XYZ file of N, CA and C in Angstrom:
546
model
N 121.010 -132.548 96.856
C 120.016 -131.745 97.465
C 120.480 -130.805 98.514
N 120.227 -129.707 98.368
C 120.471 -128.488 99.165
C 119.495 -128.397 100.431
N 120.222 -128.222 101.511
C 119.716 -128.103 102.893
C 119.521 -126.699 103.235
N 118.713 -126.365 103.922
C 118.550 -125.032 104.331
C 119.496 -124.461 105.512
N 120.007 -125.596 106.279
C 120.865 -125.162 107.450
C 122.152 -125.423 106.889
N 122.774 -125.330 105.794
C 124.071 -125.457 105.217
C 124.613 -124.202 105.318
N 125.985 -124.160 105.747
C 126.831 -122.721 105.975
C 128.264 -123.037 105.411
N 128.970 -122.161 105.218
C 130.275 -122.329 104.712
C 131.097 -122.414 106.044
N 131.841 -123.610 106.235
C 132.733 -123.762 107.168
C 134.007 -123.892 106.783
N 135.058 -123.455 107.601
C 136.387 -123.444 107.389
C 137.256 -124.571 108.382
N 137.789 -125.470 107.762
C 138.526 -126.552 108.634
C 139.905 -126.087 108.972
N 140.490 -126.032 109.932
C 141.945 -126.029 110.110
C 142.318 -127.315 110.567
N 143.277 -127.825 109.695
C 143.889 -129.243 110.278
C 145.472 -129.084 110.309
N 146.027 -129.708 111.237
C 147.527 -129.732 111.476
C 147.910 -130.969 111.407
N 148.707 -131.337 110.743
C 149.392 -132.574 110.564
C 150.980 -132.501 110.520
N 151.391 -133.824 110.738
C 152.887 -133.964 110.594
C 153.074 -133.873 108.873
N 154.171 -133.615 108.189
C 154.478 -133.299 106.874
C 154.738 -134.790 106.313
N 153.818 -135.429 106.124
C 153.660 -136.834 105.585
C 153.088 -137.112 104.267
N 153.762 -137.768 103.412
C 153.322 -137.925 102.010
C 151.802 -138.799 102.199
N 150.991 -138.459 101.390
C 149.567 -139.052 101.558
C 148.446 -138.585 102.435
N 149.021 -137.711 103.336
C 148.001 -137.334 104.407
C 146.769 -136.415 103.828
N 147.328 -135.746 102.697
C 146.144 -134.945 101.999
C 145.181 -135.661 101.322
N 145.632 -136.913 100.787
C 144.620 -137.915 100.142
C 143.784 -138.439 101.292
N 144.124 -138.696 102.385
C 143.422 -139.183 103.487
C 142.553 -138.322 103.905
N 142.956 -136.870 103.925
C 141.845 -135.782 104.507
C 140.855 -135.611 103.554
N 141.189 -135.623 102.201
C 140.162 -135.296 101.144
C 139.248 -136.680 100.942
N 139.810 -137.732 101.368
C 138.860 -138.891 101.265
C 137.818 -138.869 102.190
N 137.846 -138.288 103.469
C 136.876 -137.964 104.306
C 135.636 -137.351 103.774
N 135.862 -136.345 103.059
C 134.979 -135.387 102.396
C 134.293 -136.307 101.363
N 135.173 -136.954 100.726
C 134.503 -137.731 99.451
C 133.488 -138.755 99.943
N 133.885 -139.389 101.102
C 133.068 -140.451 101.634
C 131.817 -139.947 101.974
N 131.796 -138.733 102.686
C 130.483 -138.187 103.239
C 129.788 -137.272 101.876
N 130.412 -137.397 100.799
C 129.980 -136.575 99.593
C 129.759 -135.157 99.908
N 130.722 -134.475 100.511
C 130.877 -133.040 100.643
C 131.896 -132.431 99.856
N 131.418 -131.463 98.943
C 132.508 -130.945 98.182
C 133.440 -130.055 98.873
N 134.751 -130.041 98.736
C 135.621 -128.889 99.084
C 135.473 -127.747 98.215
N 135.268 -126.652 98.761
C 135.311 -125.606 98.036
C 136.624 -124.906 97.878
N 137.515 -124.831 98.673
C 138.796 -124.273 98.624
C 139.768 -125.051 99.300
N 141.078 -125.242 99.080
C 141.995 -125.866 99.992
C 143.428 -125.257 99.889
N 143.970 -124.937 100.982
C 145.394 -124.398 100.984
C 146.062 -125.179 101.958
N 147.369 -125.384 101.600
C 148.206 -126.256 102.441
C 149.654 -125.512 102.335
N 149.869 -125.426 103.662
C 151.327 -124.725 103.938
C 151.883 -125.104 105.317
N 153.266 -124.698 105.312
C 153.839 -124.955 106.756
C 152.940 -123.995 107.625
N 153.085 -124.598 108.829
C 152.535 -123.698 109.811
C 153.592 -122.913 110.658
N 153.166 -122.244 111.902
C 154.151 -121.582 112.717
C 154.787 -122.605 113.518
N 154.655 -123.765 113.500
C 155.219 -125.094 114.404
C 156.048 -125.709 113.331
N 157.317 -125.658 113.666
C 158.313 -126.449 113.001
C 157.836 -128.150 112.693
N 157.759 -128.583 111.414
C 157.288 -130.017 111.172
C 155.930 -130.197 110.967
N 154.911 -129.116 111.015
C 153.741 -129.322 111.310
C 153.092 -128.439 110.059
N 152.185 -129.034 109.283
C 151.600 -128.278 107.952
C 150.149 -128.081 108.620
N 149.804 -126.851 107.742
C 148.385 -126.410 108.045
C 147.498 -126.566 106.795
N 146.391 -127.045 106.999
C 145.424 -127.202 105.819
C 144.322 -126.373 106.029
N 143.879 -125.550 105.200
C 142.729 -124.650 105.455
C 141.854 -125.011 104.281
N 140.555 -125.593 104.881
C 139.715 -126.403 103.742
C 138.298 -125.553 104.104
N 137.617 -125.092 103.026
C 136.392 -124.642 103.213
C 135.352 -125.629 102.498
N 134.265 -125.660 103.093
C 133.160 -126.746 102.555
C 131.978 -126.117 103.122
N 130.793 -126.380 102.232
C 129.441 -126.133 102.668
C 128.933 -127.453 103.312
N 128.441 -127.198 104.527
C 127.820 -128.415 105.094
C 126.828 -127.893 106.252
N 126.234 -128.889 107.129
C 125.474 -128.265 108.125
C 126.396 -128.863 109.450
N 126.206 -128.151 110.538
C 127.046 -128.390 111.666
C 127.275 -129.923 111.984
N 126.068 -130.785 112.059
C 126.419 -132.241 112.362
C 127.462 -132.597 111.658
N 127.141 -132.611 110.316
C 128.195 -133.249 109.219
C 129.357 -132.769 109.368
N 129.772 -131.425 109.590
C 131.190 -131.016 109.549
C 131.720 -131.259 111.111
N 130.979 -131.703 111.960
C 131.602 -132.183 113.363
C 132.066 -133.630 112.958
N 131.327 -134.382 112.388
C 131.553 -135.691 111.999
C 132.901 -135.858 111.014
N 132.875 -134.980 110.178
C 134.064 -134.842 109.120
C 135.330 -134.508 110.073
N 135.122 -133.565 110.872
C 136.361 -133.115 111.662
C 136.865 -134.080 112.631
N 135.865 -134.794 113.304
C 136.442 -136.073 114.171
C 136.948 -136.940 113.306
N 136.614 -137.596 112.266
C 137.090 -138.361 111.401
C 138.459 -138.168 110.961
N 138.624 -136.826 110.635
C 139.938 -136.400 110.208
C 140.942 -136.283 111.273
N 140.475 -136.092 112.496
C 141.322 -136.034 113.649
C 141.844 -137.415 114.084
N 141.063 -138.494 113.662
C 141.465 -139.750 114.106
C 142.546 -140.229 113.181
N 142.946 -139.606 112.142
C 144.051 -139.952 111.077
C 145.388 -139.967 112.223
N 146.177 -140.924 111.795
C 147.255 -141.096 112.642
C 148.355 -139.783 112.691
N 148.344 -139.413 111.440
C 149.523 -138.230 111.324
C 148.733 -136.989 111.428
N 147.435 -136.892 111.736
C 146.795 -135.403 112.215
C 146.957 -135.182 113.576
N 147.512 -133.913 113.892
C 147.886 -133.519 115.174
C 146.704 -132.937 115.734
N 145.808 -132.104 114.957
C 144.612 -131.423 115.572
C 143.738 -130.948 114.350
N 142.533 -130.888 114.511
C 141.406 -130.519 113.414
C 140.329 -129.757 114.280
N 139.968 -128.570 113.612
C 138.739 -127.916 114.198
C 138.208 -127.143 112.918
N 136.881 -126.961 113.217
C 136.086 -126.244 112.356
C 135.490 -124.787 112.907
N 135.339 -123.962 111.915
C 135.046 -122.553 112.223
C 133.943 -121.974 111.333
N 133.158 -121.043 111.886
C 132.532 -120.333 110.882
C 133.356 -119.013 110.781
N 132.949 -118.324 109.666
C 133.618 -117.063 109.267
C 134.046 -115.887 110.235
N 132.994 -115.779 111.188
C 133.205 -114.681 112.356
C 134.127 -115.215 113.486
N 134.686 -116.183 113.311
C 135.584 -116.868 114.306
C 136.994 -116.850 113.804
N 137.160 -116.376 112.412
C 138.538 -116.470 111.861
C 138.503 -115.079 110.991
N 140.073 -114.763 111.059
C 140.487 -113.750 110.160
C 140.952 -114.266 108.828
N 140.209 -113.906 107.764
C 140.186 -114.619 106.440
C 140.835 -113.708 105.336
N 141.560 -114.344 104.454
C 141.846 -113.636 103.286
C 142.104 -114.575 102.020
N 141.838 -113.848 100.974
C 142.091 -114.487 99.683
C 142.902 -113.557 98.656
N 143.475 -113.995 97.647
C 144.085 -113.258 96.555
C 143.297 -113.546 95.240
N 143.149 -112.471 94.521
C 142.448 -112.549 93.110
C 143.676 -111.805 92.203
N 143.474 -112.661 91.000
C 144.369 -112.114 90.043
C 143.706 -111.982 88.904
N 143.620 -110.965 88.233
C 142.865 -110.490 87.040
C 143.732 -109.900 85.834
N 143.850 -110.665 84.644
C 144.433 -110.378 83.593
C 143.331 -109.644 82.724
N 143.794 -108.368 82.186
C 142.867 -107.612 81.634
C 143.404 -107.013 80.229
N 142.694 -106.602 79.287
C 143.157 -106.074 77.888
C 143.708 -104.594 78.367
N 144.957 -104.563 77.963
C 145.547 -103.433 77.948
C 144.787 -102.202 77.009
N 144.526 -102.553 76.028
C 143.664 -101.851 75.112
C 142.431 -101.395 75.626
N 141.525 -102.134 76.310
C 140.423 -101.920 76.961
C 140.500 -100.912 78.163
N 141.643 -101.063 79.044
C 141.960 -100.450 80.179
C 142.168 -98.945 79.898
N 143.147 -98.797 78.686
C 143.531 -97.420 78.257
C 142.212 -96.638 77.580
N 141.268 -97.394 76.966
C 140.130 -96.697 76.201
C 139.149 -96.240 77.302
N 139.056 -96.819 78.538
C 137.975 -96.660 79.384
C 138.729 -96.311 80.683
N 138.733 -95.007 81.323
C 139.283 -94.777 82.416
C 138.437 -95.400 83.669
N 137.209 -95.491 83.361
C 136.368 -96.115 84.625
C 136.887 -97.547 84.987
N 137.473 -98.156 84.275
C 138.352 -99.622 84.641
C 139.444 -99.338 85.745
N 140.167 -98.161 85.533
C 141.221 -97.939 86.490
C 140.464 -97.314 87.822
N 139.552 -96.721 87.623
C 138.856 -96.006 88.767
C 138.075 -97.321 89.640
N 137.644 -98.129 88.863
C 137.106 -99.192 89.774
C 138.126 -100.193 90.407
N 139.217 -100.338 89.742
C 140.198 -101.098 90.401
C 140.915 -100.208 91.758
N 141.170 -99.021 91.626
C 141.350 -98.102 92.765
C 140.305 -97.970 93.893
N 139.127 -98.130 93.281
C 137.985 -97.944 94.298
C 137.893 -99.352 95.190
N 138.044 -100.399 94.500
C 138.129 -101.626 95.163
C 139.348 -101.985 95.986
N 140.288 -101.310 95.918
C 141.556 -101.371 96.718
C 142.581 -102.226 96.187
N 142.309 -102.541 94.876
C 143.319 -103.535 94.097
C 144.323 -102.891 93.667
N 145.472 -103.466 93.185
C 146.694 -103.063 92.668
C 147.112 -103.468 91.197
N 147.387 -102.567 90.443
C 147.894 -102.966 89.144
C 149.355 -103.310 89.229
N 149.807 -104.637 89.164
C 151.162 -104.904 89.247
C 152.029 -105.196 88.205
N 151.433 -105.111 86.852
C 152.180 -105.395 85.611
C 151.322 -104.785 84.448
N 152.095 -104.129 83.630
C 151.312 -103.510 82.534
C 152.309 -103.969 81.281
N 151.918 -104.264 80.346
C 152.528 -104.421 79.049
C 151.594 -104.070 77.722
N 152.074 -104.119 76.505
C 151.166 -103.798 75.467
C 149.920 -104.534 75.044
N 149.911 -105.758 75.842
C 148.904 -106.742 75.486
C 147.928 -106.689 76.734
N 148.464 -107.109 77.888
C 147.577 -107.163 79.030
C 148.101 -106.506 80.447
N 147.243 -105.992 81.241
C 147.409 -105.442 82.519
C 147.054 -106.498 83.534
N 147.999 -106.905 84.711
C 147.640 -107.600 85.625
C 147.330 -106.946 86.921
N 146.123 -107.342 87.373
C 145.647 -106.701 88.734
C 145.614 -107.632 89.831
N 146.163 -107.277 91.062
C 145.924 -108.147 92.099
C 145.048 -107.618 93.332
N 144.381 -108.391 93.983
C 143.578 -107.827 95.064
C 143.496 -108.688 96.172
N 143.736 -108.156 97.459
C 143.682 -109.190 98.748
C 142.272 -108.854 99.269
N 141.731 -109.754 99.734
C 140.404 -109.554 100.503
C 139.645 -110.603 100.769
N 138.346 -110.528 101.194
C 137.467 -111.746 101.381
C 136.883 -112.050 100.077
N 136.473 -113.414 100.149
C 135.898 -113.905 99.032
C 134.900 -112.942 98.072
N 133.944 -112.371 98.903
C 132.969 -111.657 98.220
C 133.506 -110.311 97.470
N 134.653 -109.747 98.006
C 135.373 -108.458 97.450
C 135.817 -108.974 96.146
N 136.715 -110.122 96.343
C 137.293 -110.700 95.094
C 136.431 -110.980 93.915
N 135.344 -111.565 94.264
C 134.297 -111.841 93.214
C 133.610 -110.522 92.757
N 133.295 -109.509 93.550
C 132.682 -108.490 93.199
C 133.533 -107.696 92.214
N 134.991 -107.520 92.423
C 135.727 -107.071 91.568
C 135.604 -107.628 90.060
N 135.683 -108.982 90.168
C 135.691 -109.625 88.952
C 134.369 -109.383 88.227
N 133.347 -109.349 88.867
C 131.947 -109.004 88.213
C 132.085 -107.551 87.626
N 132.497 -106.675 88.219
C 132.619 -105.341 87.939
C 133.603 -105.168 86.586
N 134.640 -106.044 86.662
C 135.720 -105.744 85.561
C 135.148 -106.535 84.398
N 134.510 -107.705 84.689
C 133.813 -108.455 83.575
C 132.648 -107.590 82.772
N 132.123 -106.813 83.535
C 131.094 -105.891 82.966
C 131.693 -104.969 81.774
N 132.921 -104.598 82.033
C 133.465 -103.799 80.950
C 134.122 -104.521 79.717
N 134.033 -106.027 79.840
C 134.368 -106.864 78.879
C 135.968 -106.795 78.631
N 136.662 -106.733 79.579
C 138.159 -106.692 79.564
C 138.865 -107.839 80.174
N 138.145 -108.674 80.673
C 139.031 -109.586 81.437
C 139.310 -110.826 80.554
N 140.604 -111.041 80.430
C 141.197 -112.214 79.402
C 141.165 -113.517 80.598
N 141.730 -113.341 81.745
C 141.777 -114.619 82.719
C 141.469 -113.874 84.105
N 141.034 -114.705 85.070
C 140.642 -114.481 86.365
C 141.160 -115.767 87.076
N 141.500 -115.575 88.350
C 141.662 -116.621 89.376
C 141.770 -116.149 90.555
N 141.298 -116.983 91.738
C 141.524 -116.513 92.970
C 142.057 -117.682 93.893
N 142.834 -117.161 94.822
C 143.461 -118.458 95.701
C 142.564 -119.185 96.628
N 142.971 -120.188 97.101
C 142.246 -120.609 98.228
C 142.325 -119.780 99.544
N 141.578 -120.025 100.369
C 141.517 -119.263 101.702
C 142.630 -119.272 102.649
N 143.007 -118.439 103.164
C 144.098 -118.577 104.137
C 143.406 -118.036 105.523
N 143.603 -118.538 106.671
C 142.879 -117.884 107.641
C 143.707 -118.252 109.024
N 143.407 -117.373 109.948
C 144.066 -117.553 111.309
C 142.934 -117.330 112.418
N 142.907 -118.038 113.582
C 141.943 -117.794 114.268
C 142.043 -116.542 115.043
N 141.095 -115.892 115.694
C 140.960 -114.726 116.333
C 141.528 -114.616 117.647
N 142.083 -115.893 118.179
C 142.772 -116.032 119.345
C 144.278 -115.727 119.314
N 144.924 -115.595 120.260
C 146.354 -115.282 120.485
C 147.304 -116.257 119.748
N 147.020 -117.334 119.783
C 148.006 -118.397 119.044
C 147.024 -119.416 118.509
N 147.686 -120.292 117.692
C 147.076 -121.283 117.047
C 146.732 -122.415 118.034
N 145.258 -122.856 117.898
C 144.782 -123.793 118.953
C 145.795 -125.141 119.003
N 146.440 -125.456 117.965
C 147.396 -126.570 117.846
C 148.397 -126.492 118.880
N 148.803 -124.929 119.039
C 150.086 -124.872 119.947
C 149.431 -125.218 121.344
N 148.378 -124.891 121.832
C 147.864 -125.111 122.989
C 147.637 -126.612 123.146
N 147.353 -127.345 122.230
C 147.192 -128.749 122.214
C 148.554 -129.355 122.410
N 149.572 -129.175 121.609
C 150.902 -129.479 121.778
C 151.457 -129.401 123.148
N 151.281 -128.121 123.735
C 151.851 -127.891 125.043
C 151.208 -128.730 126.056
N 150.006 -128.919 125.878
C 149.201 -129.789 126.898
C 149.471 -131.159 126.764
N 149.950 -131.792 125.307
C 150.528 -133.117 125.150
C 152.022 -133.205 125.714
N 152.672 -132.203 125.613
C 153.876 -132.209 126.241
C 153.973 -132.387 127.566
N 153.139 -131.467 128.430
C 153.071 -131.649 129.710
C 152.593 -132.890 130.312
N 151.569 -133.549 129.527
C 151.209 -134.789 130.041
C 152.250 -135.992 129.791
N 153.179 -135.852 128.672
C 154.030 -136.822 128.287
C 155.345 -136.421 129.228
N 155.465 -135.378 129.706
C 156.786 -134.926 130.411
C 156.736 -135.303 131.926
């Protein structure tokens, strides 16, 4: 059942690099029957701390509860949720196109350039196009290329995001914890 007050939220979760923590985090979403739209995990700017960037459609009350439950996990250092206007966000799209179709129709190349995408490989069978941008831009380029009936394959990465503040909020949290323990 879709609720009118649902928005796309991005959770930034920081944890120690411990096996099994991803399963614990995703289980919180499963228990609350909230589907994860995208998930990206990587090392953070802090040694020994990993950053999980998770997007999900939810209402604010539900996302607050999910965030608090995740933060209670023993190996989680910090968890916060954000709306898109609070973050700098990027994704990558990869498009595998028919070389024959691209050569036959110059409008395809114009569309790629107009969208700010790059052709990164060309061979007799296919052309690989890569684009960085926000979700809507990546999907819009796919739709435009698909209209030319030239797309063999398409994929986009999970979201990566940084806060609009000077440093990661987990840095402030860890500095505060260090002061209190020191």
